[in-house]
Coordinates of C-alpha atoms (C1' of nucleotides) in Angstrom, one line a residue:
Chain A
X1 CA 0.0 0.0 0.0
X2 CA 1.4 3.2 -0.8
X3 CA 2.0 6.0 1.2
X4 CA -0.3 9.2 0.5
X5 CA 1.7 12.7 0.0
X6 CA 1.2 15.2 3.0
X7 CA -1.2 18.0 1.4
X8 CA 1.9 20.1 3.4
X9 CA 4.7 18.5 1.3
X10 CA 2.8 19.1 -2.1
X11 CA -0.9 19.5 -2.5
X12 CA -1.4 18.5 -6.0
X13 CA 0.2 15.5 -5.7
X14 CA -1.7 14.3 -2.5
X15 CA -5.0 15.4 -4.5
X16 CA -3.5 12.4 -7.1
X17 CA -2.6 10.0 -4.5
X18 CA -5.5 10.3 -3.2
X19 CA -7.4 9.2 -6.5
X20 CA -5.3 6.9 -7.3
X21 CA -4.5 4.7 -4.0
X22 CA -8.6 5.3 -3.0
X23 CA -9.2 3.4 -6.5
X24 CA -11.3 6.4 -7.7
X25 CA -10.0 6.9 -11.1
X26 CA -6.6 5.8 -13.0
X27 CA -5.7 7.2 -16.0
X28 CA -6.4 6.0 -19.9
X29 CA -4.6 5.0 -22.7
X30 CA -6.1 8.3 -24.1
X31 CA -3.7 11.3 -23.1
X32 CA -6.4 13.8 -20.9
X33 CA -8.6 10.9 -20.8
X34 CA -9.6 8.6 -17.5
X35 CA -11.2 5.9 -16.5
X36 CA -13.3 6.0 -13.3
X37 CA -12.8 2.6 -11.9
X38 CA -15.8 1.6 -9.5
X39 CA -15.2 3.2 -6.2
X40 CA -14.8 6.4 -7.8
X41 CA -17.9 5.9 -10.0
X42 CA -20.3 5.0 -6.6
X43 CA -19.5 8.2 -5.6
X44 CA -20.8 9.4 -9.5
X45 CA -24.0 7.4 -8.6
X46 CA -24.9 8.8 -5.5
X47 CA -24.5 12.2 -7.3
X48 CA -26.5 11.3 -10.4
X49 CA -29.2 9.9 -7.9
X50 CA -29.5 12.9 -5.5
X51 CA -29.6 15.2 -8.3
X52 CA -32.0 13.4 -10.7
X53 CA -34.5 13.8 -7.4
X54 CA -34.0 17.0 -7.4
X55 CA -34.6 17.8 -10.9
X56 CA -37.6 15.9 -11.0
X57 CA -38.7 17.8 -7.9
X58 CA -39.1 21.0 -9.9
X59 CA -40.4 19.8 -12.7
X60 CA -37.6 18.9 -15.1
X61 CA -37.7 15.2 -17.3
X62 CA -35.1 13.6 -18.9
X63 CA -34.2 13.3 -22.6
X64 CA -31.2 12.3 -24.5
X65 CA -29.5 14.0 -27.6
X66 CA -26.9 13.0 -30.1
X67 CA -23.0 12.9 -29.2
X68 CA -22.4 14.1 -33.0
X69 CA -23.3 17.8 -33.7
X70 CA -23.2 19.0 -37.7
X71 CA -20.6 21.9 -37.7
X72 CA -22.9 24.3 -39.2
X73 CA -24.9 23.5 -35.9
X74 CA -22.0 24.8 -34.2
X75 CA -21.7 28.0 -36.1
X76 CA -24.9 29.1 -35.7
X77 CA -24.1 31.4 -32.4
X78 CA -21.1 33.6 -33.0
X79 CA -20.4 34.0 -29.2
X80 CA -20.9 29.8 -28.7
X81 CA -18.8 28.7 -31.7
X82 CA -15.7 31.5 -30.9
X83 CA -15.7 30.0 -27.2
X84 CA -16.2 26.7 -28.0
X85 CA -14.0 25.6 -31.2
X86 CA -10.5 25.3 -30.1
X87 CA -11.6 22.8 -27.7
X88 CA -13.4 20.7 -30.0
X89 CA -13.0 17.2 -31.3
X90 CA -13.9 16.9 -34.7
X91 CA -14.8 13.9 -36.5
X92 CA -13.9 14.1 -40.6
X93 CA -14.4 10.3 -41.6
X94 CA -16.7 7.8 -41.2
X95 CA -17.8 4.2 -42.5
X96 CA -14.7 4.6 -44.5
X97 CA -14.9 7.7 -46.2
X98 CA -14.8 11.2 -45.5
X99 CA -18.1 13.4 -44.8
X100 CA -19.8 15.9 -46.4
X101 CA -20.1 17.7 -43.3
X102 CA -17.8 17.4 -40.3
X103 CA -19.1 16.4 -37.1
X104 CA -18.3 18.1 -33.8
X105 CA -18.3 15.9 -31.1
X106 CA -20.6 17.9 -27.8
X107 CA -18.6 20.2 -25.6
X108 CA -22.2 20.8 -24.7
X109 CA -25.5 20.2 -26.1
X110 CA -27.4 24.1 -26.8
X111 CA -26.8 23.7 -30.6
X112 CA -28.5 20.2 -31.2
X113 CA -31.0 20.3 -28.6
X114 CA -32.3 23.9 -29.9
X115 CA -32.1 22.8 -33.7
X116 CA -34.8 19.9 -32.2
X117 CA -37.3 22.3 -29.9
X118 CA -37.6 24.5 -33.4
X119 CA -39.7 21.5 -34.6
X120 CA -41.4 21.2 -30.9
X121 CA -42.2 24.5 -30.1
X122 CA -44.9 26.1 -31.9
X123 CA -47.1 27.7 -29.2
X124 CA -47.0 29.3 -25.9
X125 CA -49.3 26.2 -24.8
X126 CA -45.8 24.0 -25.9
X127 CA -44.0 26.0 -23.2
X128 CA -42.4 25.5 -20.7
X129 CA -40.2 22.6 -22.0
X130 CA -38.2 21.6 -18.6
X131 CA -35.4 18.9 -20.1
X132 CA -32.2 17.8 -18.7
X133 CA -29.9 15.3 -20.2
X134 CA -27.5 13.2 -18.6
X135 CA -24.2 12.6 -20.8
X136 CA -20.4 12.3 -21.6
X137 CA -18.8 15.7 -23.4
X138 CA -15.8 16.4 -24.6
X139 CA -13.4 18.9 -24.4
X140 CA -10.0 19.5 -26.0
X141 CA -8.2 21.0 -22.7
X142 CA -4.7 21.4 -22.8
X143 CA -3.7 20.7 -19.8
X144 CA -5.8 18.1 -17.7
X145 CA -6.1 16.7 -14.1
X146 CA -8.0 13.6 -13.0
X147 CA -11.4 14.3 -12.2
X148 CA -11.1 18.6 -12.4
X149 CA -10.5 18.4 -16.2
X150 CA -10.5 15.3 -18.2
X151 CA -10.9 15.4 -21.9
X152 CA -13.9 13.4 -22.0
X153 CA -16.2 14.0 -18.7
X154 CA -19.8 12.9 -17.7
X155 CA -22.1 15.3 -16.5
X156 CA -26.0 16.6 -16.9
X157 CA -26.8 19.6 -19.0
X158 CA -30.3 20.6 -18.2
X159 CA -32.2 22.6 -21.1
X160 CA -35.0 25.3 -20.4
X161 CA -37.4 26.9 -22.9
X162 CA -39.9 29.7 -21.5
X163 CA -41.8 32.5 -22.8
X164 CA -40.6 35.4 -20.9
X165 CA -38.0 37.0 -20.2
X166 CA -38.2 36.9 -16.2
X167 CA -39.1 33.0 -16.5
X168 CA -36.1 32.1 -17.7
X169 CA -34.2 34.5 -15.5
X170 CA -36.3 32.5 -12.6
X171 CA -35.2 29.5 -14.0
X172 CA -31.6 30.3 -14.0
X173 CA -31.7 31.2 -10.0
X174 CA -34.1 28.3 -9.3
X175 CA -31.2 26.0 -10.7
X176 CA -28.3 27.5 -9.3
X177 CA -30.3 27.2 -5.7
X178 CA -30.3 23.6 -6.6
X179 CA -26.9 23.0 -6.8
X180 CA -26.1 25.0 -3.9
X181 CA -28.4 22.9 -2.0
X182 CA -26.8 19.9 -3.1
X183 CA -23.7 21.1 -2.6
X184 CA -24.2 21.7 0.8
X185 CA -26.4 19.3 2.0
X186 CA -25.4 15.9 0.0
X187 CA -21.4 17.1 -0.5
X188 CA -21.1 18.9 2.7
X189 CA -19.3 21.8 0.9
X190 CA -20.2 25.0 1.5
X191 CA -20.6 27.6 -1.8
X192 CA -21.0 31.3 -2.5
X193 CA -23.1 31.7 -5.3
X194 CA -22.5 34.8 -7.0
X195 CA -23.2 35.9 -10.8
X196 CA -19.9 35.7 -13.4
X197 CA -18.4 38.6 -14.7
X198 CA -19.0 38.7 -18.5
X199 CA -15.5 37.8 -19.3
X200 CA -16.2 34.5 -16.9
X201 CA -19.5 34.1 -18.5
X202 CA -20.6 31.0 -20.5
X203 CA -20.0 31.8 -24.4
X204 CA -23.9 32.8 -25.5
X205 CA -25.2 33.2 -22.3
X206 CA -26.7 37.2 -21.0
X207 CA -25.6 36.1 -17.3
X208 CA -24.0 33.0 -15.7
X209 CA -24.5 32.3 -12.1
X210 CA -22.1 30.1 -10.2
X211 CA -21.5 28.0 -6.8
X212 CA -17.9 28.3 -6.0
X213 CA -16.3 26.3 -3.5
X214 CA -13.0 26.9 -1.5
X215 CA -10.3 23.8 -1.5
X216 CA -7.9 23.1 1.3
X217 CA -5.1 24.9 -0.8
X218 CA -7.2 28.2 -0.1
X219 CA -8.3 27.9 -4.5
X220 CA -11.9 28.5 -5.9
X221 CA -13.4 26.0 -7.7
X222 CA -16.5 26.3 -9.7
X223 CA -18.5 23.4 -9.0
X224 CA -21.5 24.5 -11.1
X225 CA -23.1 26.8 -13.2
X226 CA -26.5 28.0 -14.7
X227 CA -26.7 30.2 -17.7
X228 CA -29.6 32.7 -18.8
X229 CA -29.5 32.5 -22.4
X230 CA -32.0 35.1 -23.4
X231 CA -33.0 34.1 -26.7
X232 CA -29.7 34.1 -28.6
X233 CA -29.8 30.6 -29.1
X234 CA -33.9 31.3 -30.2
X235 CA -32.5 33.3 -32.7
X236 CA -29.7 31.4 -34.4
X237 CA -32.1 28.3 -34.5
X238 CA -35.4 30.4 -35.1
X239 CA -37.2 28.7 -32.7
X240 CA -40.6 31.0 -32.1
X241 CA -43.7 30.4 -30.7
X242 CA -47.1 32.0 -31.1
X243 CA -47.7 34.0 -27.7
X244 CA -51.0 34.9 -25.5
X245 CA -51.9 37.7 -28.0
X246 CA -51.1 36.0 -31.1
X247 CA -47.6 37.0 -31.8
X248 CA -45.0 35.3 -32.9
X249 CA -42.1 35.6 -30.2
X250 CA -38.6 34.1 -29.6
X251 CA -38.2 31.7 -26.9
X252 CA -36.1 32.5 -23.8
X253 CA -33.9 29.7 -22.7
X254 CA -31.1 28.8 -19.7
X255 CA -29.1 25.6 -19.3
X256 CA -27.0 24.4 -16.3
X257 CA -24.8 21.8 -15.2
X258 CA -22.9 20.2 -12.7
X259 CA -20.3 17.3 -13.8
X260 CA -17.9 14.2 -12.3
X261 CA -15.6 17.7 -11.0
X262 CA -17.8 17.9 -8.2
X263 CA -15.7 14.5 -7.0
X264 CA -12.4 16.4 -7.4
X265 CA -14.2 19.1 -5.1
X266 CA -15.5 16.4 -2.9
X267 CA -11.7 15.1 -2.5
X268 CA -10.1 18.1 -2.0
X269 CA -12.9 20.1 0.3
X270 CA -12.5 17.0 2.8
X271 CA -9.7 14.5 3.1
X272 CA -7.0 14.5 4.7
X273 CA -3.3 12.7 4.8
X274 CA -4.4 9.4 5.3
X275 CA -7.0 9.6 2.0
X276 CA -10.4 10.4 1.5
X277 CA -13.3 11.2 3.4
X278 CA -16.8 11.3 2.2
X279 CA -19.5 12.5 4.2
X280 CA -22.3 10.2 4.4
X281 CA -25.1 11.0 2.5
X282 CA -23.0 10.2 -0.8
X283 CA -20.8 7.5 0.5
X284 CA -21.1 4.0 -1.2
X285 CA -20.6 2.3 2.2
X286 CA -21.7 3.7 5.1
X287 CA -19.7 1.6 7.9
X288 CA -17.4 -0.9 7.8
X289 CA -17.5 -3.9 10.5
X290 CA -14.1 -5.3 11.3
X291 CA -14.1 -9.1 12.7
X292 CA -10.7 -9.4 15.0
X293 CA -10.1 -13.2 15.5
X294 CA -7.3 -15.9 15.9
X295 CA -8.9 -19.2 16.2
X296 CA -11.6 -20.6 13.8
X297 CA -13.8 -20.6 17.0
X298 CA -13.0 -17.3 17.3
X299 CA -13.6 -16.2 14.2
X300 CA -16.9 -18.3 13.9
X301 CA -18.1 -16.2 17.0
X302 CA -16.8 -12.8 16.3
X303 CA -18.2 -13.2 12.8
X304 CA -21.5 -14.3 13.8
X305 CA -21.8 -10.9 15.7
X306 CA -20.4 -8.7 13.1
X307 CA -23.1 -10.5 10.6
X308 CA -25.9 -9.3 13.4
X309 CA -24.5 -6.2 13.2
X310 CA -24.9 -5.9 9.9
X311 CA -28.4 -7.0 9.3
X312 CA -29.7 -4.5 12.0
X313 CA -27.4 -1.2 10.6
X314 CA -28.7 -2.7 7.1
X315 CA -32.3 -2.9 7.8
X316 CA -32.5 0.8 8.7
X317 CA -31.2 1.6 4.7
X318 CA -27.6 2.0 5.7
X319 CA -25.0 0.5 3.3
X320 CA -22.8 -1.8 5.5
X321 CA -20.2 -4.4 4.5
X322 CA -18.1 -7.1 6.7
X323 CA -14.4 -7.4 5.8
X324 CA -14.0 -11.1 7.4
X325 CA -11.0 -11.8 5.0
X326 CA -8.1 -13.5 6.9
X327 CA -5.3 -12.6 4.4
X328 CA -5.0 -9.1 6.0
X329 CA -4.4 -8.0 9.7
X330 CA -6.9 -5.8 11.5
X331 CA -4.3 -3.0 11.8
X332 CA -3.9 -3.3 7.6
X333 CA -7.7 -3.0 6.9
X334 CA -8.1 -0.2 9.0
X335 CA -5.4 2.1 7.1
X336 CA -7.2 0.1 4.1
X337 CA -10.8 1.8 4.7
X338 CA -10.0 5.4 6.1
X339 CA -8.0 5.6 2.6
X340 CA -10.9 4.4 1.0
X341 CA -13.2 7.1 3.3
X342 CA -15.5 4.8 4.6
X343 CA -17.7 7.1 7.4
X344 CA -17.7 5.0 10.2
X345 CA -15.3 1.4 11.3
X346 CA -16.7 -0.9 13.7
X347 CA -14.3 -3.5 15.2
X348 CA -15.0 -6.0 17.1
X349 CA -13.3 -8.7 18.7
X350 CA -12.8 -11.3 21.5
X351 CA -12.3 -9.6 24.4
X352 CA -15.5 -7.4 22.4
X353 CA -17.3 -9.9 22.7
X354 CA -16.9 -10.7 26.1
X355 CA -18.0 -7.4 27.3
X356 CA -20.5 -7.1 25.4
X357 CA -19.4 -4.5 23.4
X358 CA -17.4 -3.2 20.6
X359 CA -15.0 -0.3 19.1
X360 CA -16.4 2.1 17.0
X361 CA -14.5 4.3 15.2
X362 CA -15.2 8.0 13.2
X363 CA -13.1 8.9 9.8
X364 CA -13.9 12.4 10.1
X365 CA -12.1 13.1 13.7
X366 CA -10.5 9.5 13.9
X367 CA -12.1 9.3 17.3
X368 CA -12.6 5.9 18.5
X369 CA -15.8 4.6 21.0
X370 CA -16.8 1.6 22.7
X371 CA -19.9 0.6 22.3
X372 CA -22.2 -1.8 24.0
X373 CA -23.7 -4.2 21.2
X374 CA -27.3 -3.6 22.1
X375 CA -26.9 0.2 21.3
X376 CA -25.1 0.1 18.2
X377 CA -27.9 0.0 15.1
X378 CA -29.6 2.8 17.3
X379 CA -26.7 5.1 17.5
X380 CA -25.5 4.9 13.9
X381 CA -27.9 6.9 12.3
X382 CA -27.1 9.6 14.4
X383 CA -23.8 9.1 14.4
X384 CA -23.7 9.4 10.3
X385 CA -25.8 12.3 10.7
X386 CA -23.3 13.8 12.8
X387 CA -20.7 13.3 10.6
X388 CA -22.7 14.7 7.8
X389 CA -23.6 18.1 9.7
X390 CA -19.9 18.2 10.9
X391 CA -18.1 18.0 7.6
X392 CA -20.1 20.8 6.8
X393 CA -19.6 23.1 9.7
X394 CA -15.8 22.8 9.6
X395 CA -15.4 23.4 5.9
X396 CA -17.3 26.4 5.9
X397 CA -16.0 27.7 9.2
X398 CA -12.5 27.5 7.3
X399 CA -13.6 28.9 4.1
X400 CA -15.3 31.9 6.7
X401 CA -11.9 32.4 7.9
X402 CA -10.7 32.5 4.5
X403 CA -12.1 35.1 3.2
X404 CA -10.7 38.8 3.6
X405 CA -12.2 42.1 2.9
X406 CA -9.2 43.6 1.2
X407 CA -9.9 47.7 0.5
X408 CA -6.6 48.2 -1.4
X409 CA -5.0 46.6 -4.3
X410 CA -2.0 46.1 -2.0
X411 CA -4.0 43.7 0.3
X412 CA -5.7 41.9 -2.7
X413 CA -2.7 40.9 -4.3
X414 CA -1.1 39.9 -1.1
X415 CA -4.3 37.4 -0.2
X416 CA -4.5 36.1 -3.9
X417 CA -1.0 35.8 -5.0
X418 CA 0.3 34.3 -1.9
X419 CA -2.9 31.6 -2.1
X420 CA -4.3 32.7 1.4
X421 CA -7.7 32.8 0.4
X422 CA -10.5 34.7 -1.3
X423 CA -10.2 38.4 -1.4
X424 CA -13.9 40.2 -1.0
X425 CA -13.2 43.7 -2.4
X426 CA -14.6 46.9 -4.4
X427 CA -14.2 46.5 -8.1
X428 CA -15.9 49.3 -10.5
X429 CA -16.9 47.0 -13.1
X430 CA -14.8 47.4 -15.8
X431 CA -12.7 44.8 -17.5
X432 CA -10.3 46.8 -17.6
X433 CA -9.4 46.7 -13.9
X434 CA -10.6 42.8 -13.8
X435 CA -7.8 42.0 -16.7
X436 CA -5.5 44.2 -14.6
X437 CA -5.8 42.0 -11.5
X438 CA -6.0 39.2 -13.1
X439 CA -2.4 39.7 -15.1
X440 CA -0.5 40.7 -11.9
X441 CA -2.1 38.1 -9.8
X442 CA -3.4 35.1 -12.1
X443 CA -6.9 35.9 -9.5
X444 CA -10.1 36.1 -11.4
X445 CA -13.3 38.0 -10.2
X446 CA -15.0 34.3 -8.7
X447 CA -18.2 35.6 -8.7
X448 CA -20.3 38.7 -7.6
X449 CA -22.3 37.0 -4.8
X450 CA -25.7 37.1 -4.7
X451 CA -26.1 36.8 -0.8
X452 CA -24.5 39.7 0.3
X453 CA -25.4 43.3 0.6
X454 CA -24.5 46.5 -1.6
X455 CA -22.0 48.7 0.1
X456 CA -20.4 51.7 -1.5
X457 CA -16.9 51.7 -2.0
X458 CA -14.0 52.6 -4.3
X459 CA -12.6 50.1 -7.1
X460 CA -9.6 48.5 -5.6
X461 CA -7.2 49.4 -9.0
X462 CA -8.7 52.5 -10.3
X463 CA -10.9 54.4 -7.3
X464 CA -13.8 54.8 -9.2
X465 CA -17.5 54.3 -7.2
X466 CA -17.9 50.5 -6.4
X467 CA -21.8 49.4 -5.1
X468 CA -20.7 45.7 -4.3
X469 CA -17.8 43.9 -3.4
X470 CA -16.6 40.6 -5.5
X471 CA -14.6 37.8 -4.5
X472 CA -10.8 37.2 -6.2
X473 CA -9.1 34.5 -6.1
X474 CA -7.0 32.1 -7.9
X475 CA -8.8 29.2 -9.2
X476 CA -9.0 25.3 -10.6
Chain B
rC1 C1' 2.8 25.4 -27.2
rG2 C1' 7.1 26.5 -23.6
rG3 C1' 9.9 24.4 -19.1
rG4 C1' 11.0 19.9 -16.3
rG5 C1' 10.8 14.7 -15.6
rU6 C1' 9.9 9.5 -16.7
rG7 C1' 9.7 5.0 -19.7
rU8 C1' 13.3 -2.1 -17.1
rA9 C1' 7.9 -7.9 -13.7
rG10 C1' 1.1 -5.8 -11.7
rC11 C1' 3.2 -1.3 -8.8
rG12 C1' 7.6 1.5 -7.0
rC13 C1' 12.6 1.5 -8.4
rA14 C1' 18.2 0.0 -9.0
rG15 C1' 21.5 -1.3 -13.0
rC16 C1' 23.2 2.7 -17.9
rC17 C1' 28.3 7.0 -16.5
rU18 C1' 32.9 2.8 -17.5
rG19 C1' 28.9 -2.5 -23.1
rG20 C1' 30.4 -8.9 -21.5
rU21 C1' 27.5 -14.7 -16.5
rU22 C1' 21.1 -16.7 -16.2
rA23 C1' 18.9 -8.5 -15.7
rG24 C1' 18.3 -7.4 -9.9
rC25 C1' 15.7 -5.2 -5.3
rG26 C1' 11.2 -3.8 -2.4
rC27 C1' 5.9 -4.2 -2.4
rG28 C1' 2.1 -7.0 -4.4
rC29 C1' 0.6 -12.1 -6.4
rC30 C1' 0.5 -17.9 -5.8
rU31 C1' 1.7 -22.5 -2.1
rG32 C1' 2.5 -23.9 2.8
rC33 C1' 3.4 -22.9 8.0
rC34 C1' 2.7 -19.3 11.6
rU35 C1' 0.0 -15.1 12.9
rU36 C1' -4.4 -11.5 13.6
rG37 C1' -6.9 -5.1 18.9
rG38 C1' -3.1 0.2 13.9
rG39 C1' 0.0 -1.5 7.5
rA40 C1' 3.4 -9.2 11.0
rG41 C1' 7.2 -13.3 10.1
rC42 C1' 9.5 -17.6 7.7
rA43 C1' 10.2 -21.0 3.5
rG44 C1' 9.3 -22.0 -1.5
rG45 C1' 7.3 -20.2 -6.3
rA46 C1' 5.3 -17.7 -10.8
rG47 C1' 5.9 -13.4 -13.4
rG48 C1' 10.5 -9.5 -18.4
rC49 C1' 9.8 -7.7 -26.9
rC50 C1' 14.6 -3.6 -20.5
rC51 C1' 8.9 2.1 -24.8
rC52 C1' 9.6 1.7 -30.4
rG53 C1' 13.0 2.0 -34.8
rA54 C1' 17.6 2.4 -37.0
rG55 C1' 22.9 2.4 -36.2
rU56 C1' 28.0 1.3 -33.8
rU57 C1' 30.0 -3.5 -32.0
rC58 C1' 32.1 -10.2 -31.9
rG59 C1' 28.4 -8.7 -28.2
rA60 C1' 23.6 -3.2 -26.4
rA61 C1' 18.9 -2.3 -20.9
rU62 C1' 23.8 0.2 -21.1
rC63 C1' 26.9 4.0 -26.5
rU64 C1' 24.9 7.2 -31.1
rC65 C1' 20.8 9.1 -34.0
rG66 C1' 15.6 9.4 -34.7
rG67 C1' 10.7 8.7 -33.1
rC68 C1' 6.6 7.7 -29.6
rA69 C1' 4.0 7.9 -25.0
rC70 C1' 2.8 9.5 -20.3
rC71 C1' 3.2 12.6 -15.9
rC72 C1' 4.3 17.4 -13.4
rC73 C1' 4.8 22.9 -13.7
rG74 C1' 3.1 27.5 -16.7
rA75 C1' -0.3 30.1 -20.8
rC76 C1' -6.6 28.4 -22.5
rC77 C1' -10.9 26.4 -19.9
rA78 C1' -16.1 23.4 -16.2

RNA sequence: CGGGGUGUAGCGCAGCCUGGUUAGCGCGCCUGCCUUGGGAGCAGGAGGCCCCGAGUUCGAAUCUCGGCACCCCGACCA
């Protein structure tokens, strides 16, 4: 078993020894490309699951859509196709012989899916139309990282037509509200969620929202986004519909989407130097019972117990699984399953068993419990709600603590470049001064956040007026 | 695309400078014994186009030239 990196010695490489030594993902034949081995897929699941309830909560069904998109798809929407075609796959041959028209493969799906609700939308009676898609994309990145930025990555790309203006504009904020919900409650990572500067902005989009989460190395990451699309994309696909009065209108649309990065944000919002941690409500096993034995008498005994265990944690819902192999030592499988992140380790053994009671271990603080037997199904919900609650209170009290309001460009750039966290400060607006900031410092604008009050200041690079602060910082 | 690094057993590496037995070591794997409360021990065993291609040489993992691949760090991006 190999040893993990301290996040001290080198972060990025503990963020890849991590993935690599939990089983999560190993990398592909295909430079940029990855293969998300089982463990790291369960975790995919639980995402897909949560999130799939979530969109059927408010109304949303899924469809899917066509990996190949016709290039002149693509070059519909000025803005989409200037953003979007150097990272683009393109496929020039097929069934032996070169097409007529290239083929792009996704990078996302506006173009297709709007060529398709032309022929669906014809009245306001048609509207809304509430789709979301769950699929691989690709994207030709130049420089890639397992699980952050892959070349080929999975994620869900939901697809909103409405009549108005404002629905689509609720849309977008309904969405964004979803993720920071399931950020929060299912990942256990708190977000800001703000609104992109136009230079951040999705190519097409009017506005982009954002959740941006804070890693351990004091980094943003943008763990998802939801983009109010106006009717640009109505336009370049002439996709109208015949309104309440009898006019013929364009349709207002948004899209959002969350992908397998929210694993890389999971990783590196919570474990530590002996591997991963995953809070509970998205962790493939929930506890892991550890027989300790010598004898086969022994083992028969101690077995028989752990296997009671078992059935009572299990009957309650709660994913549990017995390691009774006798190849490896106690001490081995414990190092085994807090690299793998497994919430809670019970143990139990002879001198257990006598008493009546067992160990019960917690991956979050490491702490270690006895237990007697007759209390331990009735204390393990709790427990994993604990856990839960207190992933989620320590990583946001760090990123709280990580955040400075920096009132002069000389503070900014000391918080940004020297990666000490996100600096909240007065910018005018301009993209001037953002582009200025961001050459000295390699610090984007994150987000302008939606939660927190107007205050009048002066633009940390040029002095003008300021009505809101924005959050800097280097990012993933 | 720049900078750096690596390619030898499943994984991690040594050997290369200074060419020459049967290419080694650790971990893992298989058999057996012994062990099991924080990564045990002993014995035996299996496993190699030494990245690819040319060259130099009696002889190349090792020297020369050319290629390829991957990783890390920077510029583009979710």
């Amino acid at each position: 078993m190999a040893k993990i990196t301290t996040r001290e010695k080198d972060y990025s490489q503990w963020y890849i020894d991590i993935v690599l030594n939990a089983k999560l993902a190993d990398y592909a034949p295909v430079r940029g490309c990855m293969v998300i081995r089982p463990n790291g897929y369960a975790i995919w699941e639980k995402m897909h699951q949560a999130l799939d309830g979530m969109f059927k909560e408010t109304g949303h069904v899924n469809a899917y859509f066509p990996l190949f998109i016709p290039e002149s798809f693509m070059k519909k929407e000025a803005e989409h196709v200037e953003g979007f075609s150097p990272e683009c796959a393109v496929v020039t041959h097929g069934g032996g012989k070169e097409l007529e028209e290239k083929l792009y493969v996704r990078p996302t799906s506006e173009t297709i899916i709007w060529s398709m609700y032309k022929k669906w939308i014809q009245s306001y009676r048609d509207l809304p139309l509430l789709y979301n898609q769950w699929a691989n994309v690709v994207r030709w990145e130049m420089r890639t990282r397992l699980f952050l930025r892959t070349t080929e990555f999975l994620w869900q790309e939901g697809h909103t037509a409405h009549e108005t203006y404002d629905e689509a504009e609720v849309e977008a904020l309904k969405m964004i509200r979803v993720y920071q919900k399931f950020a929060e409650e299912y990942m256990a990572v708190p977000v800001i969620v703000g609104k992109k500067s136009d230079s951040e902005k999705f190519a097409g989009a009017l506005h982009t929202y954002c959740i941006e989460a804070m890693m351990q190395d004091n980094k943003a990451l943008q763990a998802g986004t939801s983009h109010h699309l106006g009717q640009n994309f109505a336009k370049a696909f002439e996709v109208t519909y015949q309104d309440r009065t009898g006019q013929q209108q364009f349709v207002y649309a948004t899209s959002w989407g969350v992908s397998t990065r929210l694993i890389g944000a999971l990783i590196m919002a919570h474990s530590d130097d002996q591997g991963l941690v995953v809070p509970p409500k998205l962790a493939p096993t929930h506890v892991v019972i550890i027989p300790i034995f010598k004898s086969d008498e022994e083992k028969k005994a101690v077995c028989d117990a752990a296997y009671q265990i078992k059935s009572e944690i299990s009957s309650q819902g709660f994913r549990v699984n017995v390691d009774d192999r006798d190849q490896f030592k106690p001490g081995w499988k414990f190092n085994e399953y807090e690299l793998l992140g497994v919430p809670l380790r019970i143990e139990i053994g002879p001198r257990d068993l006598a008493a009546g009671v067992c160990t019960l271990a917690r991956r979050d603080s490491g702490e270690k419990t006895t237990l007697p037997l007759t209390e331990v199904s009735s204390r393990i919900s709790g427990l994993l709600d604990d856990i839960q609650s207190g992933l989620f209170l320590r990583a946001k009290a760090r990123m709280e603590s990580h955040i400075f309001n920096a009132d002069t460009y000389a503070e900014l750039e000391d918080i940004v470049k020297n990666e000490k966290g996100f600096s909240r400060s007065h910018w005018c607006g301009s993209p001037e001064c953002e582009a200025k900031i961001k050459d000295a410092t390699k610090a984007t604008i994150r987000c302008i956040p939606l939660d927190e009050p107007d205050e009048s200041g002066e633009c940390v690079v040029c002095k003008k007026p300021s009505v809101k602060r924005v959050l800097f910082s280097k990012a993933y």
